mmCIF file of C-alpha atoms in Angstrom:
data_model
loop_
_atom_site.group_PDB
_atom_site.id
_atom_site.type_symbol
_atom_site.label_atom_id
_atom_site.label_comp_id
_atom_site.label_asym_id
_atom_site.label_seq_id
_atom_site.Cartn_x
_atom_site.Cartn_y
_atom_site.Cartn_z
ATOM 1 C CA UNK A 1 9.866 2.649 -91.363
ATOM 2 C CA UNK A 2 9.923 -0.642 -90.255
ATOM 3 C CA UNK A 3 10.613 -0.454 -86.174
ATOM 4 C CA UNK A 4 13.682 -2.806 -85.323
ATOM 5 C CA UNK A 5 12.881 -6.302 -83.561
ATOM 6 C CA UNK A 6 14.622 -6.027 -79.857
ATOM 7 C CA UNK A 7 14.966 -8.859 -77.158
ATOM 8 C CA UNK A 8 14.923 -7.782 -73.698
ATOM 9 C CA UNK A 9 17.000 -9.935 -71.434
ATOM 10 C CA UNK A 10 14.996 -9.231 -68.067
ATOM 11 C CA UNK A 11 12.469 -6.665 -66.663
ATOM 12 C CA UNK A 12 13.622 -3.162 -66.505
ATOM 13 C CA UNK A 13 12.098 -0.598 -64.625
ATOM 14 C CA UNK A 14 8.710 0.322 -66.243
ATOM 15 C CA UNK A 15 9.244 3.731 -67.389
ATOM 16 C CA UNK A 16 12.077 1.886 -69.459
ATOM 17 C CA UNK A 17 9.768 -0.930 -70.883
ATOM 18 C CA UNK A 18 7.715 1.799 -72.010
ATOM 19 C CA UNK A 19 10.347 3.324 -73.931
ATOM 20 C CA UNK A 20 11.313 0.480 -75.805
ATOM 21 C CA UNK A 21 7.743 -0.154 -76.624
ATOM 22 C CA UNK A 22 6.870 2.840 -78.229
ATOM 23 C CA UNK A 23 10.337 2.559 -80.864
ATOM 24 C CA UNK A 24 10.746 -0.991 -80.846
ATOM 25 C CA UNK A 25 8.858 -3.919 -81.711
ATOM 26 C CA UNK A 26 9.994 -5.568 -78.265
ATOM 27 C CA UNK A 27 10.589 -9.270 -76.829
ATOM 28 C CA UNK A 28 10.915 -10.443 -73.230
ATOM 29 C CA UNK A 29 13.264 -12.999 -73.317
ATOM 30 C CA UNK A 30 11.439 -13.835 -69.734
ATOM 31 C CA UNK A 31 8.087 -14.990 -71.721
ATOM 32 C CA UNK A 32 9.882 -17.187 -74.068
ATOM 33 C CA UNK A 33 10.604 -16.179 -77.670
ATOM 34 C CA UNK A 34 10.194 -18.926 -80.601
ATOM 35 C CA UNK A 35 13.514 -19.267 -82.688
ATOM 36 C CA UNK A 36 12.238 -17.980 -85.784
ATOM 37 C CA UNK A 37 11.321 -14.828 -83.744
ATOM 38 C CA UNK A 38 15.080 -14.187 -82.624
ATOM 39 C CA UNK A 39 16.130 -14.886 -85.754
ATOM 40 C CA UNK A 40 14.765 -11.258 -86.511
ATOM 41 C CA UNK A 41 16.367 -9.644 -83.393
ATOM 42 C CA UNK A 42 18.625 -6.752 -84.199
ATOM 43 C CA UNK A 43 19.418 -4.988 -80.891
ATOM 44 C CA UNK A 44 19.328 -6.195 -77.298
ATOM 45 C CA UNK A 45 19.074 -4.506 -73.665
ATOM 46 C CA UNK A 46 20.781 -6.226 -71.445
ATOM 47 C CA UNK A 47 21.751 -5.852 -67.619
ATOM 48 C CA UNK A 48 23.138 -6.894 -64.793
ATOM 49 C CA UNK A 49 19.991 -8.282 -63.500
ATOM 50 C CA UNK A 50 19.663 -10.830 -66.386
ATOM 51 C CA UNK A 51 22.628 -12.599 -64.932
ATOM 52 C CA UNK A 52 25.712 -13.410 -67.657
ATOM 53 C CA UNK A 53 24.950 -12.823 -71.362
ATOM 54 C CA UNK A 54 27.011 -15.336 -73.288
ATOM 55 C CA UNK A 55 27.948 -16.585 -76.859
ATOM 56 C CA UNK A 56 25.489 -19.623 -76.346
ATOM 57 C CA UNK A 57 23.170 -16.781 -76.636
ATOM 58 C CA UNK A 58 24.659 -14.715 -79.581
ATOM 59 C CA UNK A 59 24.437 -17.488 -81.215
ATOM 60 C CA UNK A 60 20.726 -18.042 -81.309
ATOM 61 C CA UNK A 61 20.078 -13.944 -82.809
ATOM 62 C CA UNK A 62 22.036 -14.390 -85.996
ATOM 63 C CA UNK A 63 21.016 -10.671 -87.090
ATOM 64 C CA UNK A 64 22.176 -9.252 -83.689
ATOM 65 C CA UNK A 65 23.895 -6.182 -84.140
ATOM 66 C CA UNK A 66 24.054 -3.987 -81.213
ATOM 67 C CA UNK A 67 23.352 -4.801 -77.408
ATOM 68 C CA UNK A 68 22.607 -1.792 -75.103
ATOM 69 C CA UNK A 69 23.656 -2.293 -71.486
ATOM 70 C CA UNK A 70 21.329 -0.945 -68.454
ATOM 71 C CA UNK A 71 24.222 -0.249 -66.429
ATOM 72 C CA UNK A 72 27.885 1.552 -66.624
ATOM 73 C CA UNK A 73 29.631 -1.768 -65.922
ATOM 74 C CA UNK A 74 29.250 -4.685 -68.205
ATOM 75 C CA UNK A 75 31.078 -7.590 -67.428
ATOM 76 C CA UNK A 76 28.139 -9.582 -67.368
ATOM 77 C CA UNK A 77 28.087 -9.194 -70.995
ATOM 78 C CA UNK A 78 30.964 -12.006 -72.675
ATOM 79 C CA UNK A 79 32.697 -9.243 -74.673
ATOM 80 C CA UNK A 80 35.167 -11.721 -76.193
ATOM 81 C CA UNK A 81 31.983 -12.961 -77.883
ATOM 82 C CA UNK A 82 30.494 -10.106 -78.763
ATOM 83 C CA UNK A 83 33.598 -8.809 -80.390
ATOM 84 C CA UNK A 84 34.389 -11.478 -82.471
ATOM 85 C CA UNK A 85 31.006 -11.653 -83.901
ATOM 86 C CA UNK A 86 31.576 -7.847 -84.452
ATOM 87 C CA UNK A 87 28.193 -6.778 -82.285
ATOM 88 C CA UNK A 88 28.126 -3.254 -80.699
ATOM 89 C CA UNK A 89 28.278 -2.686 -76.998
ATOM 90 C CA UNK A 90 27.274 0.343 -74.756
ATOM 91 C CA UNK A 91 26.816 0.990 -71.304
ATOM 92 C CA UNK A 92 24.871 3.973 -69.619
ATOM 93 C CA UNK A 93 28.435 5.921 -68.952
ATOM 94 C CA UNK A 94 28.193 9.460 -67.255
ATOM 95 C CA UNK A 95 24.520 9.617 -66.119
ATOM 96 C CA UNK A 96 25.293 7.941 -62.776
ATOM 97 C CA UNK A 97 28.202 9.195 -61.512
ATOM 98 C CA UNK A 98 26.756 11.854 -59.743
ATOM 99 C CA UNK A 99 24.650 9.402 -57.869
ATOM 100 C CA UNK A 100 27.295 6.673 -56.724
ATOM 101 C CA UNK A 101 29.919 9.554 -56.016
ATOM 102 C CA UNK A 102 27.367 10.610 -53.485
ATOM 103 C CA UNK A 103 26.713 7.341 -51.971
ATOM 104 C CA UNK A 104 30.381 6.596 -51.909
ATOM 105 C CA UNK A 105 30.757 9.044 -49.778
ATOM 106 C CA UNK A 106 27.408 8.408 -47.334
ATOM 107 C CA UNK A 107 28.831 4.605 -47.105
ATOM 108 C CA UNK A 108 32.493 6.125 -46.454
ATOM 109 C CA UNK A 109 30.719 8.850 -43.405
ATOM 110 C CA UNK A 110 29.121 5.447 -42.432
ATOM 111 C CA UNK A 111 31.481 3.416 -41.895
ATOM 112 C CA UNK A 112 34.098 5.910 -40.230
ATOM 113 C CA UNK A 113 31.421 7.465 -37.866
ATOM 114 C CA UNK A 114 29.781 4.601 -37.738
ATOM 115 C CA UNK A 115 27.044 5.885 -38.066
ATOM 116 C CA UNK A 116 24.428 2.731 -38.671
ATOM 117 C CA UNK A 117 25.164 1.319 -35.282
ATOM 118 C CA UNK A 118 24.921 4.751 -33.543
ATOM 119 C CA UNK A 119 21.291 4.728 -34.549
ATOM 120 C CA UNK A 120 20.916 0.778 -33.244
ATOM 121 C CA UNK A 121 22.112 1.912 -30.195
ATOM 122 C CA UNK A 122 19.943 4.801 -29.479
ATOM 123 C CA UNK A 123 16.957 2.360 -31.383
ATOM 124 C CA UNK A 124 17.940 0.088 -28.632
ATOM 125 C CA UNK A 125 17.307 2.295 -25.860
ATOM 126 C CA UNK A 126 20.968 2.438 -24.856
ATOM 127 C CA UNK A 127 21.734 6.195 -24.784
ATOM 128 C CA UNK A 128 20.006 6.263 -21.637
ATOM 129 C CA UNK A 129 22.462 4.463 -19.731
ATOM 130 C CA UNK A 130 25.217 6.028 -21.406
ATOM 131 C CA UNK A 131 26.795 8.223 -24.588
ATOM 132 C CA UNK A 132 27.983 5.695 -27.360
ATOM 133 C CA UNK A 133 31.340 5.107 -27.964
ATOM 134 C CA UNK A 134 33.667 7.329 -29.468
ATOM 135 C CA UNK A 135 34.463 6.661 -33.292
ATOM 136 C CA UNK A 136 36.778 7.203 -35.620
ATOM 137 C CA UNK A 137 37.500 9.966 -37.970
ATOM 138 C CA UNK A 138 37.791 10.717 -41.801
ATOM 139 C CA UNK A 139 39.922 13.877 -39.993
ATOM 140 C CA UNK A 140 43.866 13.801 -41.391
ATOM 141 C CA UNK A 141 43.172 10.614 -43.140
ATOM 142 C CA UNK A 142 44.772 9.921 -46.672
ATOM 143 C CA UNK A 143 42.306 8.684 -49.357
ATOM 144 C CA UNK A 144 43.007 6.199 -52.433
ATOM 145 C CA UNK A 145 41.168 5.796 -55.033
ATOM 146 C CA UNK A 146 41.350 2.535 -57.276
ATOM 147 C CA UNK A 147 40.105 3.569 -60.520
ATOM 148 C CA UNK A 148 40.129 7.481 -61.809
ATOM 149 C CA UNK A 149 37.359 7.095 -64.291
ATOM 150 C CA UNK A 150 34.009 9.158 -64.184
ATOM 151 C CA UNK A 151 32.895 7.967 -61.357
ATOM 152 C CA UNK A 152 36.210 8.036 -59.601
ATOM 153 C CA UNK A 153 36.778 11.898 -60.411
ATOM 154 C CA UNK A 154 33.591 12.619 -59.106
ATOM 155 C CA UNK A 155 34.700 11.058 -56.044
ATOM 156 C CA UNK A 156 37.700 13.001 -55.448
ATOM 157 C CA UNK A 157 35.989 15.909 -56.072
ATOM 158 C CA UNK A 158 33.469 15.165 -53.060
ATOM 159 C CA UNK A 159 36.619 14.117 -51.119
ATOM 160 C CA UNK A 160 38.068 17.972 -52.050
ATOM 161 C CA UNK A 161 35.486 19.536 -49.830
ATOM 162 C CA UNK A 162 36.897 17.260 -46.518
ATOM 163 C CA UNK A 163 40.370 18.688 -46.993
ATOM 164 C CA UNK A 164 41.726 14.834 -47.039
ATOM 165 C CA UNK A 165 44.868 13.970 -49.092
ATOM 166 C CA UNK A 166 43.981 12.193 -52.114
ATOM 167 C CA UNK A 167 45.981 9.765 -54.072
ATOM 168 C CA UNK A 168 44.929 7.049 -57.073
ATOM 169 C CA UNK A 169 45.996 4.286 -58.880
ATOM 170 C CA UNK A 170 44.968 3.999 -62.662
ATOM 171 C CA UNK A 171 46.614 1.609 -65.752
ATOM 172 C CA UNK A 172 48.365 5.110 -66.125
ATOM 173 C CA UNK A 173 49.054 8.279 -65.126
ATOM 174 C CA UNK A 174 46.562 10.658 -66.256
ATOM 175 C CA UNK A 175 48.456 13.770 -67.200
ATOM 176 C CA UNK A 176 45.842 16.279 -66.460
ATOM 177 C CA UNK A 177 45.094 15.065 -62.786
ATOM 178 C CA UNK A 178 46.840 16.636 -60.080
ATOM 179 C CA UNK A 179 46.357 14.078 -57.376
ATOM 180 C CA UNK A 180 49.339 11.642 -57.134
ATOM 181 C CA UNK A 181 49.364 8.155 -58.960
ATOM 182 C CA UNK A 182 50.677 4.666 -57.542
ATOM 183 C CA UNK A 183 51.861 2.244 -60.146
ATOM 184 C CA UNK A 184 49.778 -0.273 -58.352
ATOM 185 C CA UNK A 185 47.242 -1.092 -55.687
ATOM 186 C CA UNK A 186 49.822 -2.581 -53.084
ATOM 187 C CA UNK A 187 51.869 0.645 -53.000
ATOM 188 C CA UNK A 188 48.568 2.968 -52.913
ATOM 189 C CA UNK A 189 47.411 0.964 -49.958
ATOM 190 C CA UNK A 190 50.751 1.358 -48.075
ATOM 191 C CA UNK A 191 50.417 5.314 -48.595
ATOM 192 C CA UNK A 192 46.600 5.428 -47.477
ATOM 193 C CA UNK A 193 44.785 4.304 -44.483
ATOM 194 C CA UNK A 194 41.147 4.825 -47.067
ATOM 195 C CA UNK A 195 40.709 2.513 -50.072
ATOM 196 C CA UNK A 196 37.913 3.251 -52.507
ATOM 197 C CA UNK A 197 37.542 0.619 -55.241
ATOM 198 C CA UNK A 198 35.637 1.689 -58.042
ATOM 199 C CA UNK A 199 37.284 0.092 -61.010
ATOM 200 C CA UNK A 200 35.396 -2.201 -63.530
ATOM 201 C CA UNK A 201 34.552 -5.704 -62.535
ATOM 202 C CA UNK A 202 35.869 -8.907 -65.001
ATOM 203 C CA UNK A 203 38.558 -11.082 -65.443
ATOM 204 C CA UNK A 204 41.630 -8.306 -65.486
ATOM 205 C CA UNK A 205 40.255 -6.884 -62.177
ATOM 206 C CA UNK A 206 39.636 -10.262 -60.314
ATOM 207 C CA UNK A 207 40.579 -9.896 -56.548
ATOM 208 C CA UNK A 208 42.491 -6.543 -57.278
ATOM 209 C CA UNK A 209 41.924 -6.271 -53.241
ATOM 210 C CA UNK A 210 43.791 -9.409 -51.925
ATOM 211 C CA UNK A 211 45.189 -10.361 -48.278
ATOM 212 C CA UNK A 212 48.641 -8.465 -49.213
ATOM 213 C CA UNK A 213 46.880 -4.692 -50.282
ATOM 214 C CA UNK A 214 44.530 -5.133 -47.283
ATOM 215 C CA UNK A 215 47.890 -6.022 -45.127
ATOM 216 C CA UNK A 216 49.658 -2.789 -46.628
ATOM 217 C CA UNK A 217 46.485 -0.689 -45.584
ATOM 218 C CA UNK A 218 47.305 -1.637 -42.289
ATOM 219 C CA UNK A 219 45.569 -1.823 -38.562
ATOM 220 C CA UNK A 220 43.684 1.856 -39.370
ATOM 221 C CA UNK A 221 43.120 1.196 -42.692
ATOM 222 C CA UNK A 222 39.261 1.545 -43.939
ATOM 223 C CA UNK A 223 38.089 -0.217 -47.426
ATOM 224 C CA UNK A 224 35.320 0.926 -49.402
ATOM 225 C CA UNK A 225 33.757 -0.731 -52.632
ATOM 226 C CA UNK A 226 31.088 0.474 -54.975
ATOM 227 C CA UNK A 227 32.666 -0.992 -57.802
ATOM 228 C CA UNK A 228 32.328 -5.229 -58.073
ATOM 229 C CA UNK A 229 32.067 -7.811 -55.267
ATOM 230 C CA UNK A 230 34.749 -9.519 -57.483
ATOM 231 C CA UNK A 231 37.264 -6.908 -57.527
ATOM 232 C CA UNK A 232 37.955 -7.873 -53.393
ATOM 233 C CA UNK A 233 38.609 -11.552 -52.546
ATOM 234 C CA UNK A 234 36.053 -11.509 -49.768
ATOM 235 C CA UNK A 235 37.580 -14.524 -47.687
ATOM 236 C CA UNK A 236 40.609 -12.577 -47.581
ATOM 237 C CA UNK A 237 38.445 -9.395 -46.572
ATOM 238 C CA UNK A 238 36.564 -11.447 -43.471
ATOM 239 C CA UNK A 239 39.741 -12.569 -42.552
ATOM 240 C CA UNK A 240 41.492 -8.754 -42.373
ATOM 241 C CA UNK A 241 38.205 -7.585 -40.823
ATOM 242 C CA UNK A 242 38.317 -10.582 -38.104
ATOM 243 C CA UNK A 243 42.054 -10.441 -36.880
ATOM 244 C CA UNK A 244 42.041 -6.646 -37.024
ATOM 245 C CA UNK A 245 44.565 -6.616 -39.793
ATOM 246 C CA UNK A 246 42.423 -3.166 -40.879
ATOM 247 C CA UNK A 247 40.040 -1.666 -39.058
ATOM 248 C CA UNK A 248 36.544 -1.209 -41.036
ATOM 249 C CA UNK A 249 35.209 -1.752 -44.161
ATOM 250 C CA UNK A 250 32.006 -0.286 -46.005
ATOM 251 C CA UNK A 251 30.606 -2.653 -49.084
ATOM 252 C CA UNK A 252 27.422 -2.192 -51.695
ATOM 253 C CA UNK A 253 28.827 -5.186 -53.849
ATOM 254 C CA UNK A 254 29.870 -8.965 -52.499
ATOM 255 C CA UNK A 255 31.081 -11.811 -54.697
ATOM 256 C CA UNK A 256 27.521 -13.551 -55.139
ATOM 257 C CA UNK A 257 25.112 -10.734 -55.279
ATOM 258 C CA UNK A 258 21.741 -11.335 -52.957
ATOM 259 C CA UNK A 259 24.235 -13.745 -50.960
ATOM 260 C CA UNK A 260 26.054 -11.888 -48.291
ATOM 261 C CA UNK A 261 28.328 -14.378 -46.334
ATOM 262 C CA UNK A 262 27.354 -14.895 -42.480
ATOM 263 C CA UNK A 263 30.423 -14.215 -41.376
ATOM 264 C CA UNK A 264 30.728 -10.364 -43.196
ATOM 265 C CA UNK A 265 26.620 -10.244 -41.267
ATOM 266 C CA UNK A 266 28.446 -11.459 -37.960
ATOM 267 C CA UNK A 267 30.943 -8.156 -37.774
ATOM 268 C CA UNK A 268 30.263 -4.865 -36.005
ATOM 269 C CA UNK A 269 33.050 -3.356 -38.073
ATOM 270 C CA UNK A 270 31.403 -3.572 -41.281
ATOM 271 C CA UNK A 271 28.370 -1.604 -43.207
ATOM 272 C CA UNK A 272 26.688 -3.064 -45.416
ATOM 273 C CA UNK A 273 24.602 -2.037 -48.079
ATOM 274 C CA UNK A 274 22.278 -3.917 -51.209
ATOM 275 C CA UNK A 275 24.167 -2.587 -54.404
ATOM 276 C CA UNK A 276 22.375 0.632 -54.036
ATOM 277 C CA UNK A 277 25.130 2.849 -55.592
ATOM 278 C CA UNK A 278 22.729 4.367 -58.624
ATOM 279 C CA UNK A 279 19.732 3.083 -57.520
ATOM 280 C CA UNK A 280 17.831 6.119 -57.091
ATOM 281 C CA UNK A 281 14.644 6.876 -59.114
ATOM 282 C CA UNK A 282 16.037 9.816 -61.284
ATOM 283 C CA UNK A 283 19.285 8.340 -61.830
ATOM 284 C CA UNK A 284 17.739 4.387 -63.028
ATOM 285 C CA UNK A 285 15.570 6.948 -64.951
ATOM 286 C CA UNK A 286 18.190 8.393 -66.458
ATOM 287 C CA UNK A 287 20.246 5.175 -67.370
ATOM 288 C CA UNK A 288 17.131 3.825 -69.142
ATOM 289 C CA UNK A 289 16.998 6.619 -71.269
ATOM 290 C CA UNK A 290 20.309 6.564 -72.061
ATOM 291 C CA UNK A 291 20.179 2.575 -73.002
ATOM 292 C CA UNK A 292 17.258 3.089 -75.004
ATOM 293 C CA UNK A 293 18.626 6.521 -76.713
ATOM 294 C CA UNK A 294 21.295 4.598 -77.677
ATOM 295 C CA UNK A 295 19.907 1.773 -79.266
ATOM 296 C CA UNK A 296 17.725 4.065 -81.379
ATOM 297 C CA UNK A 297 21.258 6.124 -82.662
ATOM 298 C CA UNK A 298 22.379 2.858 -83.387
ATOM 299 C CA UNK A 299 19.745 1.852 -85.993
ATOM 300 C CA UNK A 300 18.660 5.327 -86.856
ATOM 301 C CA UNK A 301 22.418 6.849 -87.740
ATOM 302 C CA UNK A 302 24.714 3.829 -87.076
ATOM 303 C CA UNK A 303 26.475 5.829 -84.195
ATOM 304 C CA UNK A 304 25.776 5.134 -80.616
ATOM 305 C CA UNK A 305 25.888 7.262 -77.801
ATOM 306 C CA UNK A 306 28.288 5.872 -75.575
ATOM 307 C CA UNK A 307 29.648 2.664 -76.905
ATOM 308 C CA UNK A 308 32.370 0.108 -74.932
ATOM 309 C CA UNK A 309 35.986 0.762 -75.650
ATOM 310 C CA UNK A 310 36.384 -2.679 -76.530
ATOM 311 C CA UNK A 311 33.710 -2.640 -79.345
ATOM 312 C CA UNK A 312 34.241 -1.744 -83.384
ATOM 313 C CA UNK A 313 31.862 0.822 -84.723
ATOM 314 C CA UNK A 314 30.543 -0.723 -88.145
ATOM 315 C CA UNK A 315 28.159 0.991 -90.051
ATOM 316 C CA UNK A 316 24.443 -0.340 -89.565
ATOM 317 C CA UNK A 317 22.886 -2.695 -92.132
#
């Protein structure tokens, strides 16, 4: 059997390149790749990392059938494109949830206890002239959580163990959750003093967070996101953070990734953290095996693994 041609948008972690070696007949995007090369290209993997993959793009692999996503989120794929050309999408759903759920909650520790400055200030020689300060507390504290998915469940399940009050907001109720649901962000900020974004990032989810949920979250309020820099509007953020309008806030995403602002850098009420929320070795492991599992169930059976809910299953040419 003839092994499928498949363009590789940027490097992925080596044990992943290796995969796609060994089934596909693979082309690094990177290196340059002659036209009449990605004429041939059936399947892509894509990710975050290779910055936006548009229609401008599509348009140059007319066989293109499938693009596998090294990731769970994939807005930096154009999916109105990709639908309308009818290409398959998936994402590496369920094999990091685990892993962010657990940093979620080391950022969320973090930030309450404050826990990175407490080791500056013994670093700095300061306990010797005196304890540091008292913090605050994740004690009697009523946690929200934007976004019930996966990763979001896992979350409250952590969150279970602290004997915190739990609450969510969702597109819709889920029926088989027990926690209660807000019809929107606003009102679940007003009921909470935590925030924990961890909804998908994109157009529909665009500054979610704005000036008027971080005002309903109020002077004691904490914000945490693991989700997409663009799902808080970060000047309205600073702002909150500066005039005290909440009181801490613990990030692993920002607006322009690898550019933190100076003024989120200036604040001592702030953690912050280089989009580390899967990015240990098992877990990037695991998502590369997923991305390339699923590109070989695409061409070998026409079913993927765990496609997009926005993309059309066709059978496989």
């Amino acid at each position: 059997m003839t092994r499928p041609d498949v363009l590789v948008a940027a490097p992925l972690p080596p044990v992943t390149m290796a995969a796609l070696d060994d089934a596909f007949v693979v082309h690094r995007l990177w290196e340059g790749v002659a036209d009449d090369v990605l004429s041939r290209v059936r399947g892509m993997a894509a990710s975050t990392l290779a910055g936006p993959v548009r229609d401008d793009l599509f348009a140059r692999l007319p066989a293109l059938e499938v693009i596998a996503n090294f990731g769970v989120g994939y807005d930096n794929i154009d999916m109105v494109a990709a639908v309308a050309r009818g290409l398959v999408v998936t994402n590496t759903a369920g094999v990091l949830d685990e892993e962010v759920a657990d940093l979620t909650i080391g950022l969320l520790l973090a930030t309450l206890r404050r826990i990175p400055a407490a080791e500056r200030f013994l670093r700095d020689g300061l306990w010797r002239d005196g304890n540091f300060p008292l913090s605050p507390s994740l004690r009697g504290r009523r946690v929200g959580i934007i976004g019930l998915g996966g990763i979001g469940k896992a979350i409250a399940r952590r969150l279970d163990g602290f004997a915190v009050d739990i609450a969510y907001h969702g597109r819709t109720r889920q029926g088989d959750v027990g926690y209660p649901w807000y019809p929107s962000v606003e009102a679940l900020a007003g009921a909470c003093d935590v925030l924990i974004a961890i909804v998908p990032g994109g157009a529909s989810t665009r500054h979610l967070v704005d000036a008027r949920v971080l005002a309903a979250l109020g002077p004691q309020g904490v914000l945490i996101n693991v989700s997409r820099g663009t799902v808080v509007d970060e000047a309205a953020l600073i702002a909150a953070l500066q005039a005290g309008t909440i009181l801490a806030s613990g990030l692993d995403v920002f607006e322009r990734e690898h550019d933190v602002p100076e003024a989120l850098l200036a604040l001592d009420n702030v953690v912050l953290l280089p989009h580390i929320g899967s990015a240990s070795a098992i877990t990037r492991q695991a998502m590369g095996r997923l991305m390339v599992d699923n590109l070989v169930a695409w061409f070998e059976t026409g079913r993927p693994l765990t496609p997009v809910p926005e993309t059309r299953i066709m059978p496989s040419s």
